[in-house]
Each structure stands twice: as structure tokens, then as C-alpha cells.
PDB file of C-alpha atoms in Angstrom:
ATOM      1  CA  UNK A   1     114.073 133.003 131.541  1.00  0.00           C
ATOM      2  CA  UNK A   2     110.665 133.452 130.007  1.00  0.00           C
ATOM      3  CA  UNK A   3     108.113 130.676 129.401  1.00  0.00           C
ATOM      4  CA  UNK A   4     109.011 130.297 125.719  1.00  0.00           C
ATOM      5  CA  UNK A   5     112.698 129.707 126.493  1.00  0.00           C
ATOM      6  CA  UNK A   6     111.807 127.169 129.191  1.00  0.00           C
ATOM      7  CA  UNK A   7     109.496 125.334 126.782  1.00  0.00           C
ATOM      8  CA  UNK A   8     112.229 125.247 124.139  1.00  0.00           C
ATOM      9  CA  UNK A   9     114.803 123.884 126.601  1.00  0.00           C
ATOM     10  CA  UNK A  10     112.326 121.262 127.826  1.00  0.00           C
ATOM     11  CA  UNK A  11     111.573 120.216 124.243  1.00  0.00           C
ATOM     12  CA  UNK A  12     115.291 119.836 123.465  1.00  0.00           C
ATOM     13  CA  UNK A  13     115.800 117.675 126.560  1.00  0.00           C
ATOM     14  CA  UNK A  14     112.902 115.426 125.525  1.00  0.00           C
ATOM     15  CA  UNK A  15     114.296 115.179 121.986  1.00  0.00           C
ATOM     16  CA  UNK A  16     117.761 114.282 123.265  1.00  0.00           C
ATOM     17  CA  UNK A  17     116.316 111.648 125.618  1.00  0.00           C
ATOM     18  CA  UNK A  18     114.184 110.157 122.816  1.00  0.00           C
ATOM     19  CA  UNK A  19     117.161 109.870 120.445  1.00  0.00           C
ATOM     20  CA  UNK A  20     119.372 108.298 123.112  1.00  0.00           C
ATOM     21  CA  UNK A  21     116.652 105.832 124.176  1.00  0.00           C
ATOM     22  CA  UNK A  22     115.875 104.876 120.591  1.00  0.00           C
ATOM     23  CA  UNK A  23     119.453 104.011 119.733  1.00  0.00           C
ATOM     24  CA  UNK A  24     119.990 102.168 122.971  1.00  0.00           C
ATOM     25  CA  UNK A  25     116.921  99.991 122.317  1.00  0.00           C
ATOM     26  CA  UNK A  26     117.896  99.357 118.699  1.00  0.00           C
ATOM     27  CA  UNK A  27     121.333  98.222 119.805  1.00  0.00           C
ATOM     28  CA  UNK A  28     119.912  95.978 122.531  1.00  0.00           C
ATOM     29  CA  UNK A  29     117.351  94.447 120.190  1.00  0.00           C
ATOM     30  CA  UNK A  30     120.182  93.228 118.008  1.00  0.00           C
ATOM     31  CA  UNK A  31     121.485  91.191 120.956  1.00  0.00           C
ATOM     32  CA  UNK A  32     124.699  93.160 120.926  1.00  0.00           C
ATOM     33  CA  UNK A  33     127.218  92.819 123.704  1.00  0.00           C
ATOM     34  CA  UNK A  34     127.932  95.703 126.056  1.00  0.00           C
ATOM     35  CA  UNK A  35     131.279  96.363 124.350  1.00  0.00           C
ATOM     36  CA  UNK A  36     129.570  96.497 120.930  1.00  0.00           C
ATOM     37  CA  UNK A  37     126.915  98.955 122.136  1.00  0.00           C
ATOM     38  CA  UNK A  38     129.534 101.343 123.480  1.00  0.00           C
ATOM     39  CA  UNK A  39     132.202 100.713 120.870  1.00  0.00           C
ATOM     40  CA  UNK A  40     133.990 103.630 119.249  1.00  0.00           C
ATOM     41  CA  UNK A  41     132.114 103.165 115.964  1.00  0.00           C
ATOM     42  CA  UNK A  42     128.669 102.932 117.585  1.00  0.00           C
ATOM     43  CA  UNK A  43     129.261 105.989 119.770  1.00  0.00           C
ATOM     44  CA  UNK A  44     130.645 107.938 116.816  1.00  0.00           C
ATOM     45  CA  UNK A  45     127.604 107.102 114.671  1.00  0.00           C
ATOM     46  CA  UNK A  46     125.130 108.067 117.394  1.00  0.00           C
ATOM     47  CA  UNK A  47     127.015 111.323 117.963  1.00  0.00           C
ATOM     48  CA  UNK A  48     127.007 112.067 114.224  1.00  0.00           C
ATOM     49  CA  UNK A  49     123.276 111.456 114.028  1.00  0.00           C
ATOM     50  CA  UNK A  50     122.608 113.592 117.098  1.00  0.00           C
ATOM     51  CA  UNK A  51     124.753 116.426 115.665  1.00  0.00           C
ATOM     52  CA  UNK A  52     122.933 116.183 112.327  1.00  0.00           C
ATOM     53  CA  UNK A  53     119.553 116.394 114.082  1.00  0.00           C
ATOM     54  CA  UNK A  54     120.715 119.320 116.218  1.00  0.00           C
ATOM     55  CA  UNK A  55     122.108 121.115 113.164  1.00  0.00           C
ATOM     56  CA  UNK A  56     118.786 120.667 111.397  1.00  0.00           C
ATOM     57  CA  UNK A  57     116.785 121.958 114.373  1.00  0.00           C
ATOM     58  CA  UNK A  58     119.041 124.921 115.150  1.00  0.00           C
ATOM     59  CA  UNK A  59     119.468 125.985 111.504  1.00  0.00           C
ATOM     60  CA  UNK A  60     115.718 125.728 110.908  1.00  0.00           C
ATOM     61  CA  UNK A  61     115.081 127.809 114.026  1.00  0.00           C
ATOM     62  CA  UNK A  62     117.666 130.463 113.114  1.00  0.00           C
ATOM     63  CA  UNK A  63     116.355 130.690 109.560  1.00  0.00           C
ATOM     64  CA  UNK A  64     112.804 131.149 110.872  1.00  0.00           C
ATOM     65  CA  UNK A  65     114.004 133.912 113.227  1.00  0.00           C
ATOM     66  CA  UNK A  66     115.829 135.667 110.377  1.00  0.00           C
ATOM     67  CA  UNK A  67     112.700 135.618 108.205  1.00  0.00           C
ATOM     68  CA  UNK A  68     110.196 136.441 110.952  1.00  0.00           C
ATOM     69  CA  UNK A  69     110.290 138.456 114.121  1.00  0.00           C
ATOM     70  CA  UNK A  70     111.579 136.624 117.184  1.00  0.00           C
ATOM     71  CA  UNK A  71     108.268 137.034 118.955  1.00  0.00           C
ATOM     72  CA  UNK A  72     106.504 135.078 116.161  1.00  0.00           C
ATOM     73  CA  UNK A  73     108.837 132.040 116.265  1.00  0.00           C
ATOM     74  CA  UNK A  74     109.224 129.249 118.793  1.00  0.00           C
ATOM     75  CA  UNK A  75     111.487 126.248 118.550  1.00  0.00           C
ATOM     76  CA  UNK A  76     108.544 123.979 119.193  1.00  0.00           C
ATOM     77  CA  UNK A  77     106.570 125.641 116.414  1.00  0.00           C
ATOM     78  CA  UNK A  78     109.283 125.055 113.824  1.00  0.00           C
ATOM     79  CA  UNK A  79     109.259 121.307 114.514  1.00  0.00           C
ATOM     80  CA  UNK A  80     105.802 120.040 115.296  1.00  0.00           C
ATOM     81  CA  UNK A  81     103.210 122.184 113.555  1.00  0.00           C
ATOM     82  CA  UNK A  82     101.844 119.093 111.826  1.00  0.00           C
ATOM     83  CA  UNK A  83     101.160 116.858 114.839  1.00  0.00           C
ATOM     84  CA  UNK A  84      98.967 114.446 112.879  1.00  0.00           C
ATOM     85  CA  UNK A  85     101.858 113.702 110.523  1.00  0.00           C
ATOM     86  CA  UNK A  86     104.194 113.298 113.451  1.00  0.00           C
ATOM     87  CA  UNK A  87     102.097 110.294 114.427  1.00  0.00           C
ATOM     88  CA  UNK A  88     102.133 108.984 110.851  1.00  0.00           C
ATOM     89  CA  UNK A  89     105.917 109.282 110.706  1.00  0.00           C
ATOM     90  CA  UNK A  90     106.132 107.416 114.021  1.00  0.00           C
ATOM     91  CA  UNK A  91     103.722 104.755 112.734  1.00  0.00           C
ATOM     92  CA  UNK A  92     105.939 104.227 109.702  1.00  0.00           C
ATOM     93  CA  UNK A  93     108.925 103.837 112.003  1.00  0.00           C
ATOM     94  CA  UNK A  94     107.064 101.333 114.206  1.00  0.00           C
ATOM     95  CA  UNK A  95     105.909  99.304 111.184  1.00  0.00           C
ATOM     96  CA  UNK A  96     109.465  99.068 109.857  1.00  0.00           C
ATOM     97  CA  UNK A  97     110.945  98.150 113.260  1.00  0.00           C
ATOM     98  CA  UNK A  98     108.284  95.468 113.759  1.00  0.00           C
ATOM     99  CA  UNK A  99     109.216  94.060 110.343  1.00  0.00           C
ATOM    100  CA  UNK A 100     112.870  93.898 111.390  1.00  0.00           C
ATOM    101  CA  UNK A 101     112.089  92.266 114.742  1.00  0.00           C
ATOM    102  CA  UNK A 102     109.631  89.691 113.363  1.00  0.00           C
ATOM    103  CA  UNK A 103     111.833  88.681 110.403  1.00  0.00           C
ATOM    104  CA  UNK A 104     114.961  88.657 112.637  1.00  0.00           C
ATOM    105  CA  UNK A 105     117.783  87.010 110.652  1.00  0.00           C
ATOM    106  CA  UNK A 106     115.676  86.964 107.507  1.00  0.00           C
ATOM    107  CA  UNK A 107     115.547  90.769 107.374  1.00  0.00           C
ATOM    108  CA  UNK A 108     118.496  92.271 105.547  1.00  0.00           C
ATOM    109  CA  UNK A 109     119.308  95.676 104.130  1.00  0.00           C
ATOM    110  CA  UNK A 110     120.663  94.072 100.965  1.00  0.00           C
ATOM    111  CA  UNK A 111     118.563  91.940  98.640  1.00  0.00           C
ATOM    112  CA  UNK A 112     119.619  88.318  98.972  1.00  0.00           C
ATOM    113  CA  UNK A 113     120.378  86.698  95.641  1.00  0.00           C
ATOM    114  CA  UNK A 114     121.473  83.359  97.113  1.00  0.00           C
ATOM    115  CA  UNK A 115     119.340  81.191  99.362  1.00  0.00           C
ATOM    116  CA  UNK A 116     120.846  80.565 102.796  1.00  0.00           C
ATOM    117  CA  UNK A 117     120.053  77.625 105.060  1.00  0.00           C
ATOM    118  CA  UNK A 118     118.363  79.767 107.736  1.00  0.00           C
ATOM    119  CA  UNK A 119     116.357  81.744 105.141  1.00  0.00           C
ATOM    120  CA  UNK A 120     112.611  81.181 105.524  1.00  0.00           C
ATOM    121  CA  UNK A 121     109.487  82.921 104.240  1.00  0.00           C
ATOM    122  CA  UNK A 122     108.049  85.104 107.017  1.00  0.00           C
ATOM    123  CA  UNK A 123     104.271  85.495 106.748  1.00  0.00           C
ATOM    124  CA  UNK A 124     103.252  86.211 110.356  1.00  0.00           C
ATOM    125  CA  UNK A 125     102.773  89.425 112.335  1.00  0.00           C
ATOM    126  CA  UNK A 126     102.963  92.568 110.212  1.00  0.00           C
ATOM    127  CA  UNK A 127     103.882  90.387 107.228  1.00  0.00           C
ATOM    128  CA  UNK A 128     100.326  89.011 107.264  1.00  0.00           C
ATOM    129  CA  UNK A 129      99.041  92.460 106.179  1.00  0.00           C
ATOM    130  CA  UNK A 130     101.538  93.493 103.474  1.00  0.00           C
ATOM    131  CA  UNK A 131     104.375  91.639 101.755  1.00  0.00           C
ATOM    132  CA  UNK A 132     107.045  94.330 102.002  1.00  0.00           C
ATOM    133  CA  UNK A 133     106.445  95.690 105.473  1.00  0.00           C
ATOM    134  CA  UNK A 134     109.896  97.312 105.780  1.00  0.00           C
ATOM    135  CA  UNK A 135     109.388  99.255 102.551  1.00  0.00           C
ATOM    136  CA  UNK A 136     105.843 100.200 103.579  1.00  0.00           C
ATOM    137  CA  UNK A 137     107.056 101.574 106.916  1.00  0.00           C
ATOM    138  CA  UNK A 138     109.903 103.507 105.321  1.00  0.00           C
ATOM    139  CA  UNK A 139     107.555 104.974 102.671  1.00  0.00           C
ATOM    140  CA  UNK A 140     105.117 106.214 105.347  1.00  0.00           C
ATOM    141  CA  UNK A 141     107.960 107.504 107.536  1.00  0.00           C
ATOM    142  CA  UNK A 142     109.783 109.371 104.761  1.00  0.00           C
ATOM    143  CA  UNK A 143     106.702 111.214 103.519  1.00  0.00           C
ATOM    144  CA  UNK A 144     105.309 111.772 107.017  1.00  0.00           C
ATOM    145  CA  UNK A 145     108.514 113.439 108.216  1.00  0.00           C
ATOM    146  CA  UNK A 146     108.435 115.942 105.368  1.00  0.00           C
ATOM    147  CA  UNK A 147     104.763 116.794 105.844  1.00  0.00           C
ATOM    148  CA  UNK A 148     105.388 117.061 109.599  1.00  0.00           C
ATOM    149  CA  UNK A 149     108.165 119.576 108.950  1.00  0.00           C
ATOM    150  CA  UNK A 150     106.021 121.553 106.499  1.00  0.00           C
ATOM    151  CA  UNK A 151     108.271 120.960 103.468  1.00  0.00           C
ATOM    152  CA  UNK A 152     105.892 120.669 100.470  1.00  0.00           C
ATOM    153  CA  UNK A 153     108.669 120.441  97.852  1.00  0.00           C
ATOM    154  CA  UNK A 154     110.544 117.809  99.860  1.00  0.00           C
ATOM    155  CA  UNK A 155     107.291 115.911 100.435  1.00  0.00           C
ATOM    156  CA  UNK A 156     106.723 115.568  96.695  1.00  0.00           C
ATOM    157  CA  UNK A 157     110.417 114.843  96.042  1.00  0.00           C
ATOM    158  CA  UNK A 158     110.576 112.169  98.767  1.00  0.00           C
ATOM    159  CA  UNK A 159     107.360 110.554  97.514  1.00  0.00           C
ATOM    160  CA  UNK A 160     108.658 110.386  93.931  1.00  0.00           C
ATOM    161  CA  UNK A 161     112.181 109.226  94.762  1.00  0.00           C
ATOM    162  CA  UNK A 162     111.183 106.632  97.380  1.00  0.00           C
ATOM    163  CA  UNK A 163     108.304 105.319  95.246  1.00  0.00           C
ATOM    164  CA  UNK A 164     110.591 104.958  92.204  1.00  0.00           C
ATOM    165  CA  UNK A 165     113.173 103.129  94.290  1.00  0.00           C
ATOM    166  CA  UNK A 166     110.621 100.639  95.623  1.00  0.00           C
ATOM    167  CA  UNK A 167     108.829 100.269  92.254  1.00  0.00           C
ATOM    168  CA  UNK A 168     112.148  98.946  90.873  1.00  0.00           C
ATOM    169  CA  UNK A 169     113.347  97.130  93.966  1.00  0.00           C
ATOM    170  CA  UNK A 170     110.205  95.126  94.769  1.00  0.00           C
ATOM    171  CA  UNK A 171     110.012  93.238  91.431  1.00  0.00           C
ATOM    172  CA  UNK A 172     113.763  92.574  91.582  1.00  0.00           C
ATOM    173  CA  UNK A 173     113.541  91.230  95.134  1.00  0.00           C
ATOM    174  CA  UNK A 174     110.442  89.174  94.357  1.00  0.00           C
ATOM    175  CA  UNK A 175     112.227  87.509  91.453  1.00  0.00           C
ATOM    176  CA  UNK A 176     114.641  85.977  93.971  1.00  0.00           C
ATOM    177  CA  UNK A 177     111.911  85.263  96.539  1.00  0.00           C
ATOM    178  CA  UNK A 178     110.087  83.231  93.878  1.00  0.00           C
ATOM    179  CA  UNK A 179     113.341  81.412  93.116  1.00  0.00           C
ATOM    180  CA  UNK A 180     113.821  80.591  96.810  1.00  0.00           C
ATOM    181  CA  UNK A 181     110.255  79.715  97.823  1.00  0.00           C
ATOM    182  CA  UNK A 182     108.438  78.876  94.559  1.00  0.00           C
ATOM    183  CA  UNK A 183     104.694  78.310  94.802  1.00  0.00           C
ATOM    184  CA  UNK A 184     104.718  79.113  98.535  1.00  0.00           C
ATOM    185  CA  UNK A 185     105.668  82.712  97.712  1.00  0.00           C
ATOM    186  CA  UNK A 186     103.234  82.875  94.766  1.00  0.00           C
ATOM    187  CA  UNK A 187     100.385  81.882  97.076  1.00  0.00           C
ATOM    188  CA  UNK A 188     101.476  84.412  99.714  1.00  0.00           C
ATOM    189  CA  UNK A 189     101.834  87.236  97.153  1.00  0.00           C
ATOM    190  CA  UNK A 190      98.489  86.483  95.503  1.00  0.00           C
ATOM    191  CA  UNK A 191      96.464  87.704  98.481  1.00  0.00           C
ATOM    192  CA  UNK A 192      98.559  90.510  99.938  1.00  0.00           C
ATOM    193  CA  UNK A 193      99.435  93.977  98.610  1.00  0.00           C
ATOM    194  CA  UNK A 194     103.081  94.986  98.343  1.00  0.00           C
ATOM    195  CA  UNK A 195     102.657  97.772 100.912  1.00  0.00           C
ATOM    196  CA  UNK A 196     103.722 100.526  98.497  1.00  0.00           C
ATOM    197  CA  UNK A 197     100.900 102.286  96.580  1.00  0.00           C
ATOM    198  CA  UNK A 198     100.512 101.229  92.915  1.00  0.00           C
ATOM    199  CA  UNK A 199     103.268  98.619  93.135  1.00  0.00           C
ATOM    200  CA  UNK A 200     101.870  95.103  92.631  1.00  0.00           C
TER     201      UNK A 200
END
């Protein structure tokens, strides 16, 4: 094997290890039991994600080889040409995960329209910098991944679609937050940005 092939194999092993570690930590952080972590559904979903990532990497690599000579293409080059944006995508991921961990039970993937007994206004940690930390992290991550992969059309499309989603979702969610927390939320929102550009 030549050096390029060895580098590509090493990169794939690191990628596989990173994906496995990430999902293991996410599952553990949810205080899941051992049987839940290794349940059929969880294993199936991780496998599906891994296969989707591998399909993306391999198809991107094969397409690059078909358009360019083999000597001009490396697997590593097709994935991480934009290293600066790799860090931005990772930062977006970290911001979102910190939002989930800090809010704990108060973080949901569906907007709550009814107040629950355990529901409290979280204003500490990353929530002391922006109001909608989860949306902020996802916005940075989604655009950063496309820039990292060198997809200018997808970068613009992701920015427009994700921004439009959050520009509608934030006012809708804040309507209910004001219902739940009243003047406490108004005071909190007065001093902090939403976390999504041009969305108040």
C-alpha cells in the first residue's frame, strides 16, 4: 500500500471511532440504561447514520475520481479542505449539546404549548449569552458543514432554509414562553439576542 491509501484508511478509522464515541456519549448523557443503549432501535439508528455517512464519503470520493485523475484526489482532500469551517461546524455542535445538557428536562425537540410542573426558565450557562442556544448551535453547524464540504449552493440553501425556519419558529416559541414565564421572560429577552442573525 502506498502512503495515500494508508492515510485514507487511517482517516476512515478515526471517522468511525468518532461517530461511535459520539453516539455512545449522547446515549449515556441521557441517563439511559444499558439495555436502552444497545436496544434494537438504537443500534439500527446508529447503523443507518453510519451507512449514510459512509455513502456520502464514498460517493463523494468516487465522483471526484471520475471527474479528476486518481493522482489528483485523496479521500482526506474531499472531506476536510476547509479546516477552519470544520471547527465552526464542531463549535455549533458543542453549543447545541451544551444547551441540551444545561436545560436537561426543559430542552425539547417540540415546542411546548402547555406549561408543565417541572418547566423552568433556564438562563445560566450558554443561555446567558443567547436566548435560543440550540437554534444558534444548529444554525452554525448546518452552514459550517456545507462550507467545510465546499458546497456553495448547499451553503446558501441551508442558510436560507434554516434561517426561515427559525425566523418563524422563534416568535411562535416565545409567545408560549411569555405565557409561561411572563415578565421574567420579558426581562431575560430584553438583554439577550436570539442567537440567529436578524431574528429579534
